[in-house]
PDB file of C-alpha atoms and ligand atoms in Angstrom:
ATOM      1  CA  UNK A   1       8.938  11.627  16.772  1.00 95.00           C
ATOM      2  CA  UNK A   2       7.169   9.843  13.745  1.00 97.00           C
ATOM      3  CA  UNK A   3       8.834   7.075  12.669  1.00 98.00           C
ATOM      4  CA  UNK A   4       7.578   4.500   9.509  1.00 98.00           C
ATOM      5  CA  UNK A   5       9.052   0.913   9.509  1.00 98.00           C
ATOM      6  CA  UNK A   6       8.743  -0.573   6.042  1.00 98.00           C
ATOM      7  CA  UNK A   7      10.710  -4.030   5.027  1.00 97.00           C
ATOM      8  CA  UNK A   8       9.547  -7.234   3.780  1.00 96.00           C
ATOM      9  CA  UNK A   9       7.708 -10.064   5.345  1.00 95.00           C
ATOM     10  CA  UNK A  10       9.759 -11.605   8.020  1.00 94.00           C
ATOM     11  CA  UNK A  11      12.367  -8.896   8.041  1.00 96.00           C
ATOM     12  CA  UNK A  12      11.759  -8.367  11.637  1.00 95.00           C
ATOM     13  CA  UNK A  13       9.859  -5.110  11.181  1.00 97.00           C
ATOM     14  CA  UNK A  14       7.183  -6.080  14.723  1.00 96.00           C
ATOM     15  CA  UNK A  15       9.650  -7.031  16.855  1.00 97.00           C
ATOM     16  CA  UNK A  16      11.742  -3.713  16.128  1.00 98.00           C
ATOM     17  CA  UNK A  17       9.256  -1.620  15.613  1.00 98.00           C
ATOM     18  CA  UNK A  18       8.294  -2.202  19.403  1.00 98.00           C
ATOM     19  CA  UNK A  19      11.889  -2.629  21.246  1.00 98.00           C
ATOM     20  CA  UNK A  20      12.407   0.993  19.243  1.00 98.00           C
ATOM     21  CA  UNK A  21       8.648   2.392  20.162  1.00 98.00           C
ATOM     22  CA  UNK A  22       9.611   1.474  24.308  1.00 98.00           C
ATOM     23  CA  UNK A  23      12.960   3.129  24.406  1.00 97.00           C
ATOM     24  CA  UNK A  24      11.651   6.197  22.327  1.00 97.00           C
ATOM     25  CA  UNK A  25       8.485   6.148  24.587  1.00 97.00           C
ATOM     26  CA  UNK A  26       6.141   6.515  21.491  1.00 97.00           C
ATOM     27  CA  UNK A  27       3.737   4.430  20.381  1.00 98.00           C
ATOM     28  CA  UNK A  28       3.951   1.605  18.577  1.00 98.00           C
ATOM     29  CA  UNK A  29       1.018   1.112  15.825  1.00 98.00           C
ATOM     30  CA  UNK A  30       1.531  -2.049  14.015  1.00 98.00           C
ATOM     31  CA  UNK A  31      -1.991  -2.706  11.567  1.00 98.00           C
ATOM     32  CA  UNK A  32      -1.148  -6.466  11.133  1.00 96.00           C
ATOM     33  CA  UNK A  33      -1.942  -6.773  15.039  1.00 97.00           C
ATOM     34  CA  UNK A  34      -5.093  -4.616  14.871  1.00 98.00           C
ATOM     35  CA  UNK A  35      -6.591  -6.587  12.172  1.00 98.00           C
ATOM     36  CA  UNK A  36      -5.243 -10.011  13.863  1.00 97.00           C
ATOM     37  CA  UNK A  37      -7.151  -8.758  17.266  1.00 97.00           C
ATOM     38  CA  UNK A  38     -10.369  -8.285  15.864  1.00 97.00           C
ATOM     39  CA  UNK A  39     -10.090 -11.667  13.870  1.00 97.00           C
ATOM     40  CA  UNK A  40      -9.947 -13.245  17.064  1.00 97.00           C
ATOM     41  CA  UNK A  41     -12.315 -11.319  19.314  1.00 98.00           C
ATOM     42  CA  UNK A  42     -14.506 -12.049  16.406  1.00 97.00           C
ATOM     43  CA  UNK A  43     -15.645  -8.634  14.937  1.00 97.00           C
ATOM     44  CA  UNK A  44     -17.453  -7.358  12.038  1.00 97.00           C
ATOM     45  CA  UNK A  45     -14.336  -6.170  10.724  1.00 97.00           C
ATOM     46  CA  UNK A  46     -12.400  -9.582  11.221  1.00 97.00           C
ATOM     47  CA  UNK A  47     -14.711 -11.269   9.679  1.00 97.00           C
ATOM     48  CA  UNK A  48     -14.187  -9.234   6.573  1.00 97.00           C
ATOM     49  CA  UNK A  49     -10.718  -9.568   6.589  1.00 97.00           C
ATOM     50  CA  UNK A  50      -9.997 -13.267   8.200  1.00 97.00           C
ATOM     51  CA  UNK A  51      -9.848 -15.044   4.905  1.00 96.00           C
ATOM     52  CA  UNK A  52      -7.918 -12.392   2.893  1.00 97.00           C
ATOM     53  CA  UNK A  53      -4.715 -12.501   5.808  1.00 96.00           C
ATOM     54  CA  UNK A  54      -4.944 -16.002   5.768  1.00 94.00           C
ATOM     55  CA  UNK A  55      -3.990 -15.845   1.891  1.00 94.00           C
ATOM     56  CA  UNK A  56      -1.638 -13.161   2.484  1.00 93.00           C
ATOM     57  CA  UNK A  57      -3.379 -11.007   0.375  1.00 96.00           C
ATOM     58  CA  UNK A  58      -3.898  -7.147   1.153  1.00 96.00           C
ATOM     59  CA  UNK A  59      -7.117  -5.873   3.326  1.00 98.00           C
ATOM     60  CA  UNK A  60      -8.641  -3.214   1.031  1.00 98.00           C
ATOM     61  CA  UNK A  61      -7.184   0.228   1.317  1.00 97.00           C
ATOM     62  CA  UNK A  62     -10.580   1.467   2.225  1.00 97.00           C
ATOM     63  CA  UNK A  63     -10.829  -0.341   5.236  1.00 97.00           C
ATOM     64  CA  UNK A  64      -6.922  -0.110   6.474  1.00 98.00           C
ATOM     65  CA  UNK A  65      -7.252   3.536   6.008  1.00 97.00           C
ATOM     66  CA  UNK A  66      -9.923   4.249   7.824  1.00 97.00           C
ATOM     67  CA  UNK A  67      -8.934   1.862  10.802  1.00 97.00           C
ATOM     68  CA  UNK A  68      -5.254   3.738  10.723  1.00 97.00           C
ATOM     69  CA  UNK A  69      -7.411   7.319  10.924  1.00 96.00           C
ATOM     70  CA  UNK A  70      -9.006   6.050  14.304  1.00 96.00           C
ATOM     71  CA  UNK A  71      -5.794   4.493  15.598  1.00 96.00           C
ATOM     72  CA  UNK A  72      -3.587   7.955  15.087  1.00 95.00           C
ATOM     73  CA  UNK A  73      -6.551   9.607  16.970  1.00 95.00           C
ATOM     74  CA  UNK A  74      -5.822   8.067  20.193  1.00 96.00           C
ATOM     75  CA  UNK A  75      -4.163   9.972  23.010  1.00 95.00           C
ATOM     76  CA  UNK A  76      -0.826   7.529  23.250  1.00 95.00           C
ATOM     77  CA  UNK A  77      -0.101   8.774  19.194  1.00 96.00           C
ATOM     78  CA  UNK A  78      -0.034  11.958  20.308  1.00 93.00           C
ATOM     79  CA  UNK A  79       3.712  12.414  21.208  1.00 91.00           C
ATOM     80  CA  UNK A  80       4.773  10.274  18.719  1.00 96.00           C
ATOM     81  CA  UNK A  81       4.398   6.866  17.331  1.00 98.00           C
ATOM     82  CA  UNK A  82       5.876   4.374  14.733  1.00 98.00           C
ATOM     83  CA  UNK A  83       3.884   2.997  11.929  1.00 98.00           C
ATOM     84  CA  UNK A  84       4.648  -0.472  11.209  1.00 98.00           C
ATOM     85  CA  UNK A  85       2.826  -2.116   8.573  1.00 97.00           C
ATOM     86  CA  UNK A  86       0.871   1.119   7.136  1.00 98.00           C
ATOM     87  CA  UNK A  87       1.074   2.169   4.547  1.00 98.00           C
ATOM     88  CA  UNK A  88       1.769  -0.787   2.552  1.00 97.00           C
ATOM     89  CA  UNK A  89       0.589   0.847  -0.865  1.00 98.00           C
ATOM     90  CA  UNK A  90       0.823   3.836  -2.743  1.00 98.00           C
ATOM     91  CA  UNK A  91      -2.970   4.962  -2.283  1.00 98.00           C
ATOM     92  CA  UNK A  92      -2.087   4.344   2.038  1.00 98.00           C
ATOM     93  CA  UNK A  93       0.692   6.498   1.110  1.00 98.00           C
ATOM     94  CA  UNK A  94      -1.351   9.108  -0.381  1.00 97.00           C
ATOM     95  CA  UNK A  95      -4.216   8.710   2.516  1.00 97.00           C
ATOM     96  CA  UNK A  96      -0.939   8.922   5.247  1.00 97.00           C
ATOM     97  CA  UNK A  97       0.338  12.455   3.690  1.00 97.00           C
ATOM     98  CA  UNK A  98      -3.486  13.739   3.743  1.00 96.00           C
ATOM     99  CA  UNK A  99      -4.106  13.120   7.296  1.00 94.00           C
ATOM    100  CA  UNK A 100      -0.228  14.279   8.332  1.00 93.00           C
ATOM    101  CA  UNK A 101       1.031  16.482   6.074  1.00 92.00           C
ATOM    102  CA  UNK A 102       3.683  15.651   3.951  1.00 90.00           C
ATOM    103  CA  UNK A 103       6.558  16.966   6.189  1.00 89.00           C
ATOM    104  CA  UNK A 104       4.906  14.809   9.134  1.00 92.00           C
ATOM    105  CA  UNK A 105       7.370  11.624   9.564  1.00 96.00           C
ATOM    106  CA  UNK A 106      10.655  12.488  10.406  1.00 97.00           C
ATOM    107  CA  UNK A 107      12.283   8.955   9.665  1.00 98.00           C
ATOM    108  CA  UNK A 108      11.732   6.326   7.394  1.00 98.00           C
ATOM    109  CA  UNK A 109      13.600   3.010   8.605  1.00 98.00           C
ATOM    110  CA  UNK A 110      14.065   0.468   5.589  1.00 98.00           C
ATOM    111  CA  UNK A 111      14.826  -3.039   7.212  1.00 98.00           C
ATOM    112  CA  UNK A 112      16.834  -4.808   4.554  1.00 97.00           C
ATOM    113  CA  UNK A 113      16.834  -9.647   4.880  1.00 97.00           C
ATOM    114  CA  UNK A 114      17.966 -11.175   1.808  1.00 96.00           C
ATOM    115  CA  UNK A 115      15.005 -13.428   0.290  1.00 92.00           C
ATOM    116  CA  UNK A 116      16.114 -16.505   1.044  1.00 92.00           C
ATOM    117  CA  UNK A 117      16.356 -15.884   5.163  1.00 94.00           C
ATOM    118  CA  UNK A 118      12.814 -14.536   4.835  1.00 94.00           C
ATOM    119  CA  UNK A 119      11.188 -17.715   3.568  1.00 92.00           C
ATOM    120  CA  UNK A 120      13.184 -19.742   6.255  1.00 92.00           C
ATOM    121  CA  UNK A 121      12.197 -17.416   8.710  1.00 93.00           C
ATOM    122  CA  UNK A 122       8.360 -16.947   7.862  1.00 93.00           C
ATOM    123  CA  UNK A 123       8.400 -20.774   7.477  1.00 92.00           C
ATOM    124  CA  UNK A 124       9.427 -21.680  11.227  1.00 92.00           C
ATOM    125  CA  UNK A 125       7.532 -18.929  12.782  1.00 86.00           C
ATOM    126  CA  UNK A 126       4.518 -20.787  12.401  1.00 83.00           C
ATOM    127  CA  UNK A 127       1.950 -18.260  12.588  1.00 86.00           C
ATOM    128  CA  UNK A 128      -1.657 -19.270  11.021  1.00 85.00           C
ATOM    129  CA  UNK A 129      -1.110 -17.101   7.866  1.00 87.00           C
ATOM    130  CA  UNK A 130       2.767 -18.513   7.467  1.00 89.00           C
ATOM    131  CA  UNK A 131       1.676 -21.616   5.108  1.00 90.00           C
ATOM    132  CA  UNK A 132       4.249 -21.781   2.137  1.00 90.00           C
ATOM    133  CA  UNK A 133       1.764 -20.690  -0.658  1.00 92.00           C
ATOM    134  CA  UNK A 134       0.889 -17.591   1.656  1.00 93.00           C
ATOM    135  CA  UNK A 135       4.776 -16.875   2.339  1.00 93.00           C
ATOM    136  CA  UNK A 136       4.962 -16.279  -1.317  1.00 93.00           C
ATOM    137  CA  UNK A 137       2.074 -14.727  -2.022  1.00 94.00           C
ATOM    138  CA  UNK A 138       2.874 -12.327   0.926  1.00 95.00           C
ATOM    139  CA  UNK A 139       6.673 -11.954  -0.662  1.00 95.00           C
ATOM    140  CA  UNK A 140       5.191 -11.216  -4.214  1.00 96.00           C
ATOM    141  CA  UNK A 141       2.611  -8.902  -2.740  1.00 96.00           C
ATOM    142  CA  UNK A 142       5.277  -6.781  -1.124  1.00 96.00           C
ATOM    143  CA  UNK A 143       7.435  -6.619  -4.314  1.00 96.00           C
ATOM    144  CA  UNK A 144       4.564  -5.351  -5.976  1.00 97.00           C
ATOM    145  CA  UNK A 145       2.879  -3.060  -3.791  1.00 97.00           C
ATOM    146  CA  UNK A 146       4.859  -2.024  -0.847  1.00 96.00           C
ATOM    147  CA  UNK A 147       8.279  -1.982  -2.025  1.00 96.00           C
ATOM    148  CA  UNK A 148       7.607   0.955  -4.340  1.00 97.00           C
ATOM    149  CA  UNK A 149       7.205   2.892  -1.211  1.00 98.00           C
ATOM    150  CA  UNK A 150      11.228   3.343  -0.809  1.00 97.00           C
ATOM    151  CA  UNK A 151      11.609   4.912  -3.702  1.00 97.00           C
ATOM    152  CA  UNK A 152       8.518   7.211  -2.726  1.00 97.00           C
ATOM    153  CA  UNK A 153       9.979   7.908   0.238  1.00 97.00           C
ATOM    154  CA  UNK A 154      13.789   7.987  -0.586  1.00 97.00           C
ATOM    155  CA  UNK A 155      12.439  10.801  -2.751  1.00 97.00           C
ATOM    156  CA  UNK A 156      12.156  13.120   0.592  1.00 96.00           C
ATOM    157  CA  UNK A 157      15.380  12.426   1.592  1.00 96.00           C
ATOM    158  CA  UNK A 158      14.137  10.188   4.902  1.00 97.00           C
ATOM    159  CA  UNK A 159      15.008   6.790   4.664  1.00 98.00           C
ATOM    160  CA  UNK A 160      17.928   4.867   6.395  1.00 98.00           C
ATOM    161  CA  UNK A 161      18.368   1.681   5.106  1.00 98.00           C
ATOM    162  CA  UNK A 162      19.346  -1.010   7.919  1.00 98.00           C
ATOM    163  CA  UNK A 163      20.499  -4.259   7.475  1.00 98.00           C
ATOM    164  CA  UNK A 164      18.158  -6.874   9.686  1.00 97.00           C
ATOM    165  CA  UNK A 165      20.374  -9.569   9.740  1.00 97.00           C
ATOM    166  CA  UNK A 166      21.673 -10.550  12.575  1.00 95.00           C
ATOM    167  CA  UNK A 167      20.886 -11.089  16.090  1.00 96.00           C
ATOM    168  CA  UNK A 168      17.869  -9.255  17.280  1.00 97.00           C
ATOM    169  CA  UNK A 169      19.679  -6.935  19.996  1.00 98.00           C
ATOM    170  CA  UNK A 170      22.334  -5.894  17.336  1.00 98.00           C
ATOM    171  CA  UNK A 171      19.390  -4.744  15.090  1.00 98.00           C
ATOM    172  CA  UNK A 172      17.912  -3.044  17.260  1.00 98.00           C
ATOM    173  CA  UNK A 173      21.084  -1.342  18.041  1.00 98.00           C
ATOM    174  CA  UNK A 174      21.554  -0.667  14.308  1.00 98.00           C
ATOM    175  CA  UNK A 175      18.371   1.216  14.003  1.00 98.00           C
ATOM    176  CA  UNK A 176      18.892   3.384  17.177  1.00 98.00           C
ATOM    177  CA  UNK A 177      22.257   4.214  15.851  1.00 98.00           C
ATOM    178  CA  UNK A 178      20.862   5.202  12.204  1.00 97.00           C
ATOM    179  CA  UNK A 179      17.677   7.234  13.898  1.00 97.00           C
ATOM    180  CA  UNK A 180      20.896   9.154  16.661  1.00 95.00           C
ATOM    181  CA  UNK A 181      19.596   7.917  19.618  1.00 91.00           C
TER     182      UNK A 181
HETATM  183  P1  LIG B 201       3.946  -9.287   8.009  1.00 92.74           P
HETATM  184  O1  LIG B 201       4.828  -8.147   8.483  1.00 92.74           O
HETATM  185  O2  LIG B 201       4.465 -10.615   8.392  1.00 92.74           O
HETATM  186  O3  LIG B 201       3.569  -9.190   6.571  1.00 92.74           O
HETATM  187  P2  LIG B 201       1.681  -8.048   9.352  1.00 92.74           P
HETATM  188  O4  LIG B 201       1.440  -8.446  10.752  1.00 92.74           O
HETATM  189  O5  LIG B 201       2.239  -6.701   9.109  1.00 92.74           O
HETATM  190  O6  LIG B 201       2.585  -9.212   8.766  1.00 92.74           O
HETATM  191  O7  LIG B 201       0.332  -8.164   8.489  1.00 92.74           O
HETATM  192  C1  LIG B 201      -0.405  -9.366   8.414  1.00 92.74           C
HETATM  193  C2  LIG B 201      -1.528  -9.236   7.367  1.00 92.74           C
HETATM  194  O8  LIG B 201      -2.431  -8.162   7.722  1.00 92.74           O
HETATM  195  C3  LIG B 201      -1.072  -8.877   5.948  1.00 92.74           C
HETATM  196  O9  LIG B 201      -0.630 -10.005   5.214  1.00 92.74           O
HETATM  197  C4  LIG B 201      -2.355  -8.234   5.370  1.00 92.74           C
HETATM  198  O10 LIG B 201      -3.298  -9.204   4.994  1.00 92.74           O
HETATM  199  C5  LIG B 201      -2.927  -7.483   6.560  1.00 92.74           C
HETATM  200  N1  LIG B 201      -2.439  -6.068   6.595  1.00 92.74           N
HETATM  201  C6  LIG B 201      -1.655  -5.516   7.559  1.00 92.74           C
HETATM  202  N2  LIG B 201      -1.402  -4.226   7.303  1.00 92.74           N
HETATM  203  C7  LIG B 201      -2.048  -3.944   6.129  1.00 92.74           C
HETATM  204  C8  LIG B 201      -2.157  -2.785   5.314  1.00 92.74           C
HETATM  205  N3  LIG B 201      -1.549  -1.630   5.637  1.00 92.74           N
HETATM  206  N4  LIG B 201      -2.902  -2.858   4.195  1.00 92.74           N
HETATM  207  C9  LIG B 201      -3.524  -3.997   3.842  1.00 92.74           C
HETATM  208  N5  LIG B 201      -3.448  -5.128   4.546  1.00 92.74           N
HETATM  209  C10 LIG B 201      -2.728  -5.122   5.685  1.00 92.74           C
END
């Protein structure tokens, strides 16, 4: 199974996108952690992309793309994975369907937080790129770029939308249910 997780900032998409990945037994390919692993074992690559997370503004396609490629490559993607964080724009989009296919994902799980629990949230998770001028930045970003991706996608008939609020087993739960496991 091929699953993409798209939602906002905060919505909750990591921690779902692995609880769902361990009872599917697929893998779970999230490109925030890459890129936050080599920034702190100190790579070429995180040092090209360090200062542009810490604003919260995108890595260049270019580079995402290409790390993705590798990443799908590996023997645990073979069976199945879920994407979660790629792609975030229309051009990873594009790159995705080249490599895949365009039949390739079978499910396409929106996670849906009102805007207001988002900025509470990303504010008292405290993570080093969870500053308030980031939070917003990252918020505006995703309005921009990423969020046209549902319509892209609702387009192929694929998407469940699933609300994230609530507690975290419950989601989880929800998302199971809407992919009918
Ligand atoms: P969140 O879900 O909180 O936005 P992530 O862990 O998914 O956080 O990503 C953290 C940061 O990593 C992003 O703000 C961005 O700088 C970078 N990043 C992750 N995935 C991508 C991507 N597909 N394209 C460009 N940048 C990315």
């Amino acid at each position: 199974m091929r699953l993409l997780f798209l939602g906002p900032p905060g919505a909750g998409k990591g921690t779902q996108a692995e609880r769902v990945a361990k009872e599917l037994g697929i893998a779970h390919v999230s490109t925030g952690e890459m890129f936050r692993s080599h920034v702190a074992k100190g790579t070429s690559l995180g040092s090209k992309v360090q200062a542009i997370m810490a604003a919260g503004d995108l890595v260049p396609d270019e580079i995402t793309i290409a790390m993705l490629h590798e990443r799908i490559a590996e023997s645990d993607a073979h069976d199945g994975f879920i994407l979660d964080g790629f792609p975030r724009t229309l051009p990873q989009a594009e790159a995705l369907d080249d490599e895949l296919g365009q039949e390739a994902l079978d499910a396409v799980v929106s996670l849906e937080v009102p805007e207001s629990e988002l900025i509470e949230r990303l504010l008292s998770r405290g993570r080093e790129d969870d500053t308030e001028e980031t939070v917003r930045n990252r918020l505006a970003v995703y309005s921009a770029d990423t969020e046209p991706l549902i319509a892209f996608y609702s387009e192929r008939g694929i998407v469940s939308d699933v609300t994230g609020v609530g507690d975290i087993d419950e989601v989880t739960k929800r998302i199971l249910d809407a992919l009918g496991h």
